[in-house]
XYZ file of C-alpha atoms in Angstrom:
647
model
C 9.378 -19.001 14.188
C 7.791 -15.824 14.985
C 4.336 -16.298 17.374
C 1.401 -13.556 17.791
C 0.918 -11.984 21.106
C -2.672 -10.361 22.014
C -2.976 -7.431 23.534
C -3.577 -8.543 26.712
C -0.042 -9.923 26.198
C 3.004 -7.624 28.472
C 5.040 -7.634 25.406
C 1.952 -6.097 23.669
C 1.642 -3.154 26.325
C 5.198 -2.422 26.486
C 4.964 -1.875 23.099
C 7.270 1.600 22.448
C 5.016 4.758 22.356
C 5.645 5.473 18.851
C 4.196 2.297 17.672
C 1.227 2.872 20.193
C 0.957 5.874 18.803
C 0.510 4.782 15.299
C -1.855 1.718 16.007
C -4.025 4.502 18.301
C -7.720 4.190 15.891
C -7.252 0.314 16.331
C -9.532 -1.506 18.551
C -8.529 -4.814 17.827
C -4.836 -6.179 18.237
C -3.668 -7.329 14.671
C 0.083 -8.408 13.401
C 0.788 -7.096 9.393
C 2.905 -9.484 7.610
C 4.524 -9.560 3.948
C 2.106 -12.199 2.434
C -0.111 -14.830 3.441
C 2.523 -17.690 3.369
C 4.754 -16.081 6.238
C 0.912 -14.924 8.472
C 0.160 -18.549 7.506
C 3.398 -20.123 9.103
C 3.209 -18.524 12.141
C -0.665 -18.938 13.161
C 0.303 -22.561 12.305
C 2.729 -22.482 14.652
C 1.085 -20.868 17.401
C -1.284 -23.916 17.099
C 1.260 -26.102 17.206
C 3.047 -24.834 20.662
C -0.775 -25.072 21.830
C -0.942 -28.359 20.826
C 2.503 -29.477 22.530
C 1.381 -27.770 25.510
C -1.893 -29.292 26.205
C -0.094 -32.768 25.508
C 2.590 -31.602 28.307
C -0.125 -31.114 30.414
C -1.894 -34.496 29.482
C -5.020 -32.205 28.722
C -6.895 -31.992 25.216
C -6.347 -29.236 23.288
C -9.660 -27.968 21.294
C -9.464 -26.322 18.233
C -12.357 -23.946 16.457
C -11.650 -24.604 12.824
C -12.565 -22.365 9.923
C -12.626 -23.002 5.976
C -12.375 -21.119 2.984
C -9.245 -19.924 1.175
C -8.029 -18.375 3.736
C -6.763 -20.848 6.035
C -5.818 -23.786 3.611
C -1.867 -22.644 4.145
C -2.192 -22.538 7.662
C -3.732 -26.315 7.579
C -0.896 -27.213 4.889
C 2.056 -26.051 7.745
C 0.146 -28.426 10.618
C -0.014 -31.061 8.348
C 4.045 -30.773 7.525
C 4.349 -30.604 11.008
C 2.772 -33.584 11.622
C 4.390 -35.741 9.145
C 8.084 -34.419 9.118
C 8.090 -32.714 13.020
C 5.923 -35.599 14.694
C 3.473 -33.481 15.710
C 1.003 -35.485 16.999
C -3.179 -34.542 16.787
C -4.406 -37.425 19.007
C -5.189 -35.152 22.382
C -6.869 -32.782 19.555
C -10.850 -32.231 19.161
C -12.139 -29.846 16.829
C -15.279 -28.093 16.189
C -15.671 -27.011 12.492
C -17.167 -23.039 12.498
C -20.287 -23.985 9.820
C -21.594 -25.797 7.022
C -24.198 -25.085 4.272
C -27.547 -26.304 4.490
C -28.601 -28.417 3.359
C -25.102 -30.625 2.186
C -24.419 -33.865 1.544
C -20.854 -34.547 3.221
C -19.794 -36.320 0.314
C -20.524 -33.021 -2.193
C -17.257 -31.356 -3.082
C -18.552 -28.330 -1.824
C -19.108 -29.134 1.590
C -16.968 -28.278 4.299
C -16.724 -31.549 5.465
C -14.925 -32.659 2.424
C -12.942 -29.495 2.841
C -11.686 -30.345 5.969
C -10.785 -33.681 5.355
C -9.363 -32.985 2.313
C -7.030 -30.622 3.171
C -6.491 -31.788 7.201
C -8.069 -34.283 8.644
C -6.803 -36.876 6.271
C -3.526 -36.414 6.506
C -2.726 -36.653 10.715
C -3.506 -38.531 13.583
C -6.473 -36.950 14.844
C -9.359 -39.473 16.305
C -12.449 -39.476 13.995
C -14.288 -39.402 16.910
C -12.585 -35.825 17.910
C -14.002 -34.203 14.738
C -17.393 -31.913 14.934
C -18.372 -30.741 11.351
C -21.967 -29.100 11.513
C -24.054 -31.670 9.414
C -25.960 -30.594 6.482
C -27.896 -33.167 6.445
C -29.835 -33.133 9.658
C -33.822 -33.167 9.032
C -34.577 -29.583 9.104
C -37.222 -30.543 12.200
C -34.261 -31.842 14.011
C -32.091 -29.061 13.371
C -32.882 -26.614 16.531
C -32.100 -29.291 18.607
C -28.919 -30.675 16.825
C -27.148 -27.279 17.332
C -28.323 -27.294 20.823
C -26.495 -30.547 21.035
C -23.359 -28.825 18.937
C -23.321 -26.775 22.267
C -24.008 -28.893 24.352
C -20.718 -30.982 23.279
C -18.103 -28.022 23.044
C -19.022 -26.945 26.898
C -18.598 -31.065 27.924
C -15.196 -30.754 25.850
C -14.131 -27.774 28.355
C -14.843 -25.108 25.549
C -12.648 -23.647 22.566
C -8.974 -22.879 23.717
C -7.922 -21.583 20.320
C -10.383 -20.671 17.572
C -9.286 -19.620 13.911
C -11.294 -17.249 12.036
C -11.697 -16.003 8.394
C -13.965 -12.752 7.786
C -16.674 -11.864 4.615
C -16.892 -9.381 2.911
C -20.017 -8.621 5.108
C -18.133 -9.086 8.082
C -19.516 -12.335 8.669
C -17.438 -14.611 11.268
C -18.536 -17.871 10.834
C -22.018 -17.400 8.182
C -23.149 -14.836 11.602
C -24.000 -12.495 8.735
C -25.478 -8.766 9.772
C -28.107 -8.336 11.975
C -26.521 -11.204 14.214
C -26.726 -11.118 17.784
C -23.532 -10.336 19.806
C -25.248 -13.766 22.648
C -26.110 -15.568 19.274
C -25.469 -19.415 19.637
C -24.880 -22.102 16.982
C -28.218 -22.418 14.559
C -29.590 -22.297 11.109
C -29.058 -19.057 9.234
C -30.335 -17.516 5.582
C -27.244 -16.303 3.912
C -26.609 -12.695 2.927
C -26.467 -12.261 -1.218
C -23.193 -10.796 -0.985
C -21.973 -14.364 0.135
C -23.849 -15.966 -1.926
C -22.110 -14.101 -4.829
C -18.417 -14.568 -3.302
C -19.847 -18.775 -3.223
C -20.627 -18.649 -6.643
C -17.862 -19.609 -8.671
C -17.225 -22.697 -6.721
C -20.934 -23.470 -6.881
C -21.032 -22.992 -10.542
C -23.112 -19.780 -10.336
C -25.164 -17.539 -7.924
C -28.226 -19.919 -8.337
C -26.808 -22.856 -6.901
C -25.347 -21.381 -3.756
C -27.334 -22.773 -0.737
C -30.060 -20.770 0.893
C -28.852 -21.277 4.045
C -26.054 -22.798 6.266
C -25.712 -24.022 9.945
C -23.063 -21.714 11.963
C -21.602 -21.488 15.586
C -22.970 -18.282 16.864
C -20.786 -15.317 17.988
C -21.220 -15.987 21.279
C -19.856 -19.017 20.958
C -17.016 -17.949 19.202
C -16.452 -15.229 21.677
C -16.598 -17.755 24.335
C -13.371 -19.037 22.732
C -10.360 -18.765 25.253
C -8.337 -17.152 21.846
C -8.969 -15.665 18.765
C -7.064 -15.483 15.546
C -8.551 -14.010 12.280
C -7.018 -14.604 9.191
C -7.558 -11.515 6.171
C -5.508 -11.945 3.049
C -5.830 -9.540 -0.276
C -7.271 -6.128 -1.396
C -10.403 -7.647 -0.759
C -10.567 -7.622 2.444
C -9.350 -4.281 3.318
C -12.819 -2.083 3.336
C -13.938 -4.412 5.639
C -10.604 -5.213 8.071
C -10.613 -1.231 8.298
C -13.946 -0.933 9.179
C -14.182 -4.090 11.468
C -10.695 -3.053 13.624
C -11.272 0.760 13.374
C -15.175 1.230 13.199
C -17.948 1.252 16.016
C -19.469 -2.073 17.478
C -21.797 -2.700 14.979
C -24.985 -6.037 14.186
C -24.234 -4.629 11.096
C -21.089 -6.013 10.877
C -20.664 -9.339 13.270
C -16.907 -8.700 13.452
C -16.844 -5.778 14.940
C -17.742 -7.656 18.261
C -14.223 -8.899 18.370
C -13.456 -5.574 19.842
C -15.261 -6.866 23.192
C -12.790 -10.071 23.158
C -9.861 -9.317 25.114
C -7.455 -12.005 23.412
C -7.862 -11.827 19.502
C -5.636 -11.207 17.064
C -6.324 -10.131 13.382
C -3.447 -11.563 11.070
C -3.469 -10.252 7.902
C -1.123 -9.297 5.087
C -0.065 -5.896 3.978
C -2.780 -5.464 1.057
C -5.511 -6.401 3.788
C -4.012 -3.905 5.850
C -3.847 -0.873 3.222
C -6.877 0.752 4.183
C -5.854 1.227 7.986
C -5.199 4.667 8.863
C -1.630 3.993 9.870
C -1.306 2.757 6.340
C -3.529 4.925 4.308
C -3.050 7.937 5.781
C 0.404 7.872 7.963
C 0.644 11.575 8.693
C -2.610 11.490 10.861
C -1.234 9.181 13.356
C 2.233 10.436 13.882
C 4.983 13.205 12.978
C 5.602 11.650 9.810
C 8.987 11.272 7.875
C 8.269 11.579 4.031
C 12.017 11.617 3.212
C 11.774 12.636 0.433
C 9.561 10.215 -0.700
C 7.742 11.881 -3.880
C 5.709 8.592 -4.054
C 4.450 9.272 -0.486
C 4.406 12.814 -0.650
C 2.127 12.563 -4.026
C -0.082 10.489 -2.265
C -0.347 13.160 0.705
C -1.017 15.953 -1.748
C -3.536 13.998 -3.380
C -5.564 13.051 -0.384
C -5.302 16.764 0.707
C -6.925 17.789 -2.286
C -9.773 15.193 -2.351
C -10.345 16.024 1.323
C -10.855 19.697 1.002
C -12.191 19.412 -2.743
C -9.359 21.763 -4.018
C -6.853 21.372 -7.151
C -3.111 21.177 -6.768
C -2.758 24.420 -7.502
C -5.523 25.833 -5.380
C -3.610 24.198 -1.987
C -3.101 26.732 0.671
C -0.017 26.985 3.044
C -2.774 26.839 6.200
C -4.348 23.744 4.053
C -1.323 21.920 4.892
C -0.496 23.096 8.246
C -4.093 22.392 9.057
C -4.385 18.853 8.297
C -0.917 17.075 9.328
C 1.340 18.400 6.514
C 3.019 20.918 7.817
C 6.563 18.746 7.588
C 6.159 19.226 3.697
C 6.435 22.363 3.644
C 9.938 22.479 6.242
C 12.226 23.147 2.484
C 9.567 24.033 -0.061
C 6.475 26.653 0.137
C 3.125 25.472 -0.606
C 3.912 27.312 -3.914
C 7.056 25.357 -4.880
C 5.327 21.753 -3.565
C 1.935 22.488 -5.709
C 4.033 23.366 -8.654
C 6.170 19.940 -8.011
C 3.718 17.040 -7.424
C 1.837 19.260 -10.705
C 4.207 18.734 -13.271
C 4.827 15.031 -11.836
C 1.323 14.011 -11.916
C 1.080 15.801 -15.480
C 4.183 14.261 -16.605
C 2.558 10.904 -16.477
C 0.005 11.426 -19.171
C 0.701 10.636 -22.589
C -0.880 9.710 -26.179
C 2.168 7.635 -26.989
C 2.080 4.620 -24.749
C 4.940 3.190 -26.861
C 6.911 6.381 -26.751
C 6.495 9.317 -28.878
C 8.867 9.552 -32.449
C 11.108 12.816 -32.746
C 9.974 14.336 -29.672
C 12.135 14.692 -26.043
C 11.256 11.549 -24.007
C 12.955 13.255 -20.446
C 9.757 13.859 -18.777
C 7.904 11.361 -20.904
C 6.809 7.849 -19.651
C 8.034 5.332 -22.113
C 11.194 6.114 -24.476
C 11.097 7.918 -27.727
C 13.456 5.072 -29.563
C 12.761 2.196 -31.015
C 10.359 3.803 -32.748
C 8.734 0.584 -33.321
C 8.612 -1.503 -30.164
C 7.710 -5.203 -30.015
C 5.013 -5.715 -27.593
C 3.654 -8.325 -25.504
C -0.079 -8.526 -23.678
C -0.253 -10.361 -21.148
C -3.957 -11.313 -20.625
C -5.045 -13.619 -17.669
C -7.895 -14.212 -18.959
C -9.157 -13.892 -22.694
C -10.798 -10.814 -22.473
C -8.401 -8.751 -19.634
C -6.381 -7.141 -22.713
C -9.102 -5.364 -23.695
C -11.084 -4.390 -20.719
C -8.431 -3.324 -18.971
C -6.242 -1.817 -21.536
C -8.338 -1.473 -24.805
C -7.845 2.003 -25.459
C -3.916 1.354 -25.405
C -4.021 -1.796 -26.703
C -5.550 0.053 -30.084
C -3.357 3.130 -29.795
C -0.221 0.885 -29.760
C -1.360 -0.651 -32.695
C -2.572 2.691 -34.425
C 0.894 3.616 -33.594
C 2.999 1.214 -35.506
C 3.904 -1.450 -32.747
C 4.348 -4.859 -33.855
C 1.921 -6.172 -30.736
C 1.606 -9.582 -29.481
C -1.398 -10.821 -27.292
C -0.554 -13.965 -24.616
C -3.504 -14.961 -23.535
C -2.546 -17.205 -20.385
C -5.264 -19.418 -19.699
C -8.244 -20.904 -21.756
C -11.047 -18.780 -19.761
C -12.783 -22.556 -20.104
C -14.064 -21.974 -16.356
C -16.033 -18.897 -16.868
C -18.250 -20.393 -19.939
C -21.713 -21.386 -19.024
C -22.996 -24.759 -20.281
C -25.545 -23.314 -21.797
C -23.548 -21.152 -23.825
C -21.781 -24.142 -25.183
C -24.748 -25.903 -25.575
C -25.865 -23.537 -28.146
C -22.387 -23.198 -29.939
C -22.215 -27.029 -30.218
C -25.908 -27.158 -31.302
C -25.329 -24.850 -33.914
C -22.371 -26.695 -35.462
C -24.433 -30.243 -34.956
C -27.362 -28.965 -37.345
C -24.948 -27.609 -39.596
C -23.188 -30.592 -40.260
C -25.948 -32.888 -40.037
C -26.557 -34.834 -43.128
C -22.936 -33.787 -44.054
C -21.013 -35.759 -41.978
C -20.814 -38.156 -38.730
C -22.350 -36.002 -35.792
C -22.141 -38.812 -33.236
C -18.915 -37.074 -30.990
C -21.366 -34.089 -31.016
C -24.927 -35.751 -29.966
C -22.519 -37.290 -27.412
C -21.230 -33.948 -26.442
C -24.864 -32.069 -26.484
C -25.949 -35.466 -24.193
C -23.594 -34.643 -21.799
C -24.004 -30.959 -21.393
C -27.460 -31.165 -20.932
C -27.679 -33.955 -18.521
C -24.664 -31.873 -16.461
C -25.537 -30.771 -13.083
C -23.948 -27.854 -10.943
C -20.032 -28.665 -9.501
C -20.073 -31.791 -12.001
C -16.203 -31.976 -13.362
C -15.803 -31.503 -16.854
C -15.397 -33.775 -19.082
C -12.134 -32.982 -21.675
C -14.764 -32.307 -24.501
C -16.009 -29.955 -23.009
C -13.761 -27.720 -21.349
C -11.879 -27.874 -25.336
C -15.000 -26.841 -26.322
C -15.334 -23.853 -24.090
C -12.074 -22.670 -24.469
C -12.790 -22.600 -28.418
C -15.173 -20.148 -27.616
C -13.611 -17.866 -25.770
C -10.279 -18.400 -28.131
C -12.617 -17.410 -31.346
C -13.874 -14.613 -29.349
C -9.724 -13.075 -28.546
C -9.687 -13.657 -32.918
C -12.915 -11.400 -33.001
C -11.285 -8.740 -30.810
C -7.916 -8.501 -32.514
C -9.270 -8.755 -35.738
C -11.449 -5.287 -34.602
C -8.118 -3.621 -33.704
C -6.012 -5.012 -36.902
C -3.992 -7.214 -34.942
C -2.566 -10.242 -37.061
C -3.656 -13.843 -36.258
C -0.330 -15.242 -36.220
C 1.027 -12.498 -33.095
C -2.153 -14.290 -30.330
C -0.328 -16.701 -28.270
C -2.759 -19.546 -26.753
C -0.706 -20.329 -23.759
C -3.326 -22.437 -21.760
C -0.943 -22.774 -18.848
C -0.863 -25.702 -17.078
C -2.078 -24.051 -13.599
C -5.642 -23.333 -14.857
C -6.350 -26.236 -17.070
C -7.535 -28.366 -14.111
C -10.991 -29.094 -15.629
C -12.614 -27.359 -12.714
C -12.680 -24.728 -10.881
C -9.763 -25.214 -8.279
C -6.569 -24.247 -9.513
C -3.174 -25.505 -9.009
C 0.280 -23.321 -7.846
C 2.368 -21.613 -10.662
C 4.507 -24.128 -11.429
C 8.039 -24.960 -13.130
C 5.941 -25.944 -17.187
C 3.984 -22.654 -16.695
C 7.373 -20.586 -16.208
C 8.944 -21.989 -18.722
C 5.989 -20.938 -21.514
C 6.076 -17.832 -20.379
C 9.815 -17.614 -20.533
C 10.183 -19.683 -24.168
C 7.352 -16.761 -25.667
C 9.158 -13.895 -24.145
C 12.644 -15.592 -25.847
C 10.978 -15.548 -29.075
C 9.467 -12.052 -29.579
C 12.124 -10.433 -27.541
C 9.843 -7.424 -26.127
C 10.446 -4.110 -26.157
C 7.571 -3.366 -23.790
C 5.571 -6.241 -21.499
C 1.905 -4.979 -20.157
C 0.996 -7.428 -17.625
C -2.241 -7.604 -15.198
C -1.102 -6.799 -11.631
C -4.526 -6.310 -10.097
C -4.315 -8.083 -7.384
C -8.208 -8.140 -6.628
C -9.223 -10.537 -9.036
C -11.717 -12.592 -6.753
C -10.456 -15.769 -8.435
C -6.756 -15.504 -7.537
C -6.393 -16.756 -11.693
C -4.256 -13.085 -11.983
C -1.691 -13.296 -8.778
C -1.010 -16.261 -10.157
C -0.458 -15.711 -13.738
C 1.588 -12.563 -12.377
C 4.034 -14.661 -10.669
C 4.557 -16.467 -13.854
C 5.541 -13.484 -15.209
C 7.816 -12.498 -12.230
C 9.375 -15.741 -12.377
C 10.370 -15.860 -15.650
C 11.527 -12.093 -15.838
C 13.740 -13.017 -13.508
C 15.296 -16.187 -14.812
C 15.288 -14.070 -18.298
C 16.820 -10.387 -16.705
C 20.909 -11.245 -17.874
C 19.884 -11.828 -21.522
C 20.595 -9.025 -23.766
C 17.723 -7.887 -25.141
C 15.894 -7.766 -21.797
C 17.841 -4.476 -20.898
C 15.914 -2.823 -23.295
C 12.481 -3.657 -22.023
C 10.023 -2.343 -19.495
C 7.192 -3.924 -18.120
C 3.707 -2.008 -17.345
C 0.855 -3.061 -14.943
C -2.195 -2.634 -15.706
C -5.564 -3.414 -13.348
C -7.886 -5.581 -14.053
C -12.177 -5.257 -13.548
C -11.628 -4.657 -9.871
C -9.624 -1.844 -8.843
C -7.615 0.531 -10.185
C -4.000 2.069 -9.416
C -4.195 4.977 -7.055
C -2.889 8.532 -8.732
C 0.013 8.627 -6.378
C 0.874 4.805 -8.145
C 0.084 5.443 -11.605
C 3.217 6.049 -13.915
C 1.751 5.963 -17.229
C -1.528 7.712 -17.844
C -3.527 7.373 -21.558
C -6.295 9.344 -22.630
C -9.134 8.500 -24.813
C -11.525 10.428 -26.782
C -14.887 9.203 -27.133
C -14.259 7.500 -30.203
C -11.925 5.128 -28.770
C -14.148 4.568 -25.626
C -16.514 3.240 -27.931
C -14.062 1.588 -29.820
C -12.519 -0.271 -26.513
C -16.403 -1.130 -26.022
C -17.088 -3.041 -29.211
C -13.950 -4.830 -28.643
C -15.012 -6.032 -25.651
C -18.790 -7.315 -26.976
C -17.141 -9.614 -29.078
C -16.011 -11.867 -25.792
C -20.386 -12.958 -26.240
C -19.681 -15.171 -23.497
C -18.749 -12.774 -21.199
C -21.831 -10.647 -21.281
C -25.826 -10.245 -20.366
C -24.647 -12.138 -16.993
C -21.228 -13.714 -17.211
C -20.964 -16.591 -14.330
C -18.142 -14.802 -11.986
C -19.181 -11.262 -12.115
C -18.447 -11.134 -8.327
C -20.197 -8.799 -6.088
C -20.378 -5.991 -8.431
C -23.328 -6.674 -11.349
C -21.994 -4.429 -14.048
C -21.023 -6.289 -17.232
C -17.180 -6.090 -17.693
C -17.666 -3.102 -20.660
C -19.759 -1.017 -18.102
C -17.240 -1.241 -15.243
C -14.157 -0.666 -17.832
C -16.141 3.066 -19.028
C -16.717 3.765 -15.687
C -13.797 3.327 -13.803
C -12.052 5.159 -17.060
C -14.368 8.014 -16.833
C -13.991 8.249 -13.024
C -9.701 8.096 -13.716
C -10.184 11.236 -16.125
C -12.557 12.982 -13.490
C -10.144 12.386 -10.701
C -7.398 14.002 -12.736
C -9.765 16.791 -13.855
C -10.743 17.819 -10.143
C -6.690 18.240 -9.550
C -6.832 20.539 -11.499
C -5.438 18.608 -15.247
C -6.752 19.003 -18.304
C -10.815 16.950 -19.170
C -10.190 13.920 -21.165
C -13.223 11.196 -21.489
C -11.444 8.300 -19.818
C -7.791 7.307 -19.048
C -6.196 3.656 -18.378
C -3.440 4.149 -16.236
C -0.071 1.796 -15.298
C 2.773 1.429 -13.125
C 6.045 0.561 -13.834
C 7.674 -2.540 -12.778
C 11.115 -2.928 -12.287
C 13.065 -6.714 -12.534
């Protein structure tokens, strides 16, 4: 098993110059790994050998625990290691980071029941070893609890290893900005941005605690080690500006850089915005090879950094900002001209391939003329605010188009939305028939109270809604009843928030729908930033059954396009296939999104960004054709763009 070194560490300094090199506008040591599950393994291991050590030594070994999403893999590994290695937690004490105020321990929210549900219950670890901050403390007794909280990890000889996740604030703990570099544990007002990134498991924004109880970063810098944990696109603003940025109260993180044994792990999306990443060529002689993908990116960034078209690059623009190398085989004529015609050669009206015309230099094939299609939506509404305006050109086109829509959306429909839709039908059929099941239903939904489980009634009864609302949509863009596919995957219908893994019944839906309609072209949502995880994981349904599906016949004959979701969208140097839109079909891609009601004036997970879903669709479209326009292509009103994905 591979272990993390800091950079205090001799293997660390003897690193070879290159690689120092590269890593030289890092202030903080950090370790880049393929995906969370392989970061995940190793910090678990590291705690492990920790563990063993301390036990060796007959000395306790204490632990600085964090929750959140991020570490729930890492606690999964210790607990296998526990039960199948015999790893034993008895020498173990732990002090939890924080804990929302005020919180009953028993509330599924609480980090109490976070930590026992997915550690503490599961190994050996004395009851008596475990420090949660309590919620519940009087709030004239808390001052002097968390001087106690102190008090108890310097009697317990301090943190030896303490795990760390980061907000999107660059909050460490809930030490949001403006916190003191000496700041101890205490009670804190959370920042709104957390609040929002709380909400969904809350239930909405309004029901996110004021205010939590958090080890200060003093304390946490007191710890002996450091390890941060940063998974997803998320996270990448702020892991570039917390590891490359000044020491900042504006961002707590940032006064890692004064620790001299921490260690960011993160995966490679975390890690995209770090120069060495980003923008390779500024850190070292870099080797394109002939990489047209890389060297598109270059170009582009050239442009946007100087404010210049494609065309309009200089020879001294390149050799002036780290791109001379491009220019060792082709002048700055030849390379404009290139990455031109390959950007340009990306944009087409046909998004299902253009009849009678030469498809060499055109995205998608000229034949079948008619192509059987397949959406894939994550959610009911991600067909059309991500890909409206193709979604209604394939179908202007001629496409026989099918819609999947993966999961029931029942999560993201307020109760008192379906309050009114089950009022509505109650007074309806009053006096018509027996409206007992629906008094019962309006009984329960307004008696319901925030992080309350629904009850099977209701969550059918939310997913009608948002199922009516695909019909409304479709309808709009001519699309026949009979090609939307309900899947309603197994994953997401949990009756809560919390969702489960992919697993093997979700594949084979997936896999069964893609047998019968025997697609020509797949769009599927790879945005990646979807706050909820619900598209990552109805992605690697996809994946998964591609793959088990790639030897029969009539998969030779199909591509698959990704499309981005609300979030983020595809940089120029990744987009493959580019579609315009007049301003007709903006506003037609805008009334098919009002009719998902539920969705707007304040949907529940809007995340940290406020815009309805429509407004943050136009936008990012308009700001796709703007981008193109300032290299120097021709002015369209908006563009949805895609990338090709090859099984």
């Amino acid at each position: 098993m591979s272990k993390l070194y800091s950079k205090n560490d001799q293997r660390i300094k003897h690193q070879p110059a290159g690689q120092q090199e590269e890593m030289r506008y890092e202030k903080i040591h950090n370790v880049v790994f393929d995906d969370a599950q392989a970061a995940s393994l190793a910090v678990a291991h590291e705690i492990a050998d920790l563990i063993t050590l301390k036990q060796s030594e007959g000395l306790p070994c204490v632990l600085g625990l964090a929750t959140g999403s991020s570490p729930i893999k890492v606690y999964k590994e210790l607990v296998r290691l526990h039960k199948e290695e015999g790893l034993s937690f008895k020498n173990v004490i732990t002090f939890n980071l924080d804990e929302y105020y005020p919180m009953s321990k028993q509330d599924p929210q609480s980090y109490w029941h976070f930590m026992h549900k997915h550690l503490f219950d599961h190994i050996d670890i004395n009851p008596a070893n475990i420090h949660i901050p309590n919620g519940e403390i009087p709030k004239e007794q808390v001052r002097e609890y968390c001087n106690q909280y102190e008090d108890k990890i310097q009697k317990a000889g301090g943190i030896d290893f303490q795990l760390l996740g980061i907000g999107r604030t660059g909050h460490i703990g809930f030490n949001e900005p403006g916190s003191n570099i000496n700041s101890a544990t205490r009670m804190v007002t959370l920042n709104k941005v957390t609040k929002t990134d709380a909400a969904e498991t809350f239930g909405g924004y309004k029901n996110v605690p004021q205010k939590a109880i958090t080890m200060g970063v003093g304390t946490v810098l007191s710890a002996r080690r450091i390890v941060l944990l940063a998974w997803g696109i998320n996270k990448a603003e702020i892991i570039e500006k917390t590891i490359e940025g000044d020491i900042s109260t504006h961002i707590p993180a940032t006064f890692l850089q004064e620790h001299n044994n921490t260690t960011f792990v993160i995966d490679q999306t975390a890690a995209s915005n770090l120069t060495r990443f980003k923008t390779p060529w500024l850190v070292s002689d870099y080797d394109f090879k002939k990489n047209y993908d890389e060297i598109t990116r270059a170009v582009v960034w050239l442009c946007d950094r100087l404010k210049k078209p494609i065309l309009g690059l200089r020879e001294e623009d390149y050799l002036e900002n780290g791109l001379g190398n491009l220019l060792v085989e082709k002048s700055a004529y030849d390379m404009n001209i290139k990455i031109f015609n390959r950007i340009q050669r990306t944009i087409t009206g046909w998004p299902g391939g253009k009849p009678n015309a030469d498809d060499q230099y055109r995205p998608e094939r000229e034949l079948p003329h008619k192509k059987r299609v397949i959406i894939f939506s994550p959610h009911p509404d991600d067909d059309v605010i991500s890909m409206g305006g193709t979604f209604d050109r394939l179908v202007e086109q001629g496409h026989e188009v099918h819609i999947a829509y993966q999961t029931s959306g029942s999560t993201a429909v307020a109760d008192t939305e379906a309050l009114r839709f089950v009022e509505v039908a109650h007074d309806m059929l009053l006096g018509k028939t027996d409206v007992s099941h629906l008094e019962e239903v309006i009984k329960i939904l307004r008696n319901k109270k925030a992080g309350d489980k629904e009850t099977l009634d209701v969550w059918k009864l939310k997913g009608n809604i948002r199922r009516h609302e695909c019909y409304g949509a479709t309808r709009y863009y001519n699309v026949p009843d009979e090609n939307l596919h309900f899947l309603n995957l197994p994953f997401y219908e949990t009756q809560a928030v919390e969702k489960q893994p992919i697993g093997e019944a979700d594949i084979k839906i997936i896999e069964e729908l893609i047998r019968r309609v025997k697609p020509h072209q797949i769009y599927a949502a790879g945005d990646l930033a979807d706050p909820h995880g619900t598209h990552k994981v109805a992605l690697d349904g996809i994946f998964a059954a591609l793959e088990r599906l790639k030897h029969e016949e009539y998969m030779k004959d199909c591509w698959v396009w990704l499309y981005r979701g609300a979030w983020h969208e595809w940089d120029i140097h990744e987009m493959e296939m580019v579609v315009p839109m007049t301003r007709d079909q903006v506003l037609r891609k805008r009334q098919a999104i009002f009719f998902h009601q539920s969705q707007k004036d304040g949907a529940m997970y809007m995340g940290s960004d406020m815009r309805e879903f429509w407004q943050r669709a136009e936008e990012r479209n308009a700001d796709t054709a703007k981008r193109f326009r300032e290299l120097g292509f021709a002015q369209y009103e908006a563009m949805e763009a895609f990338r090709r994905y090859f099984f």
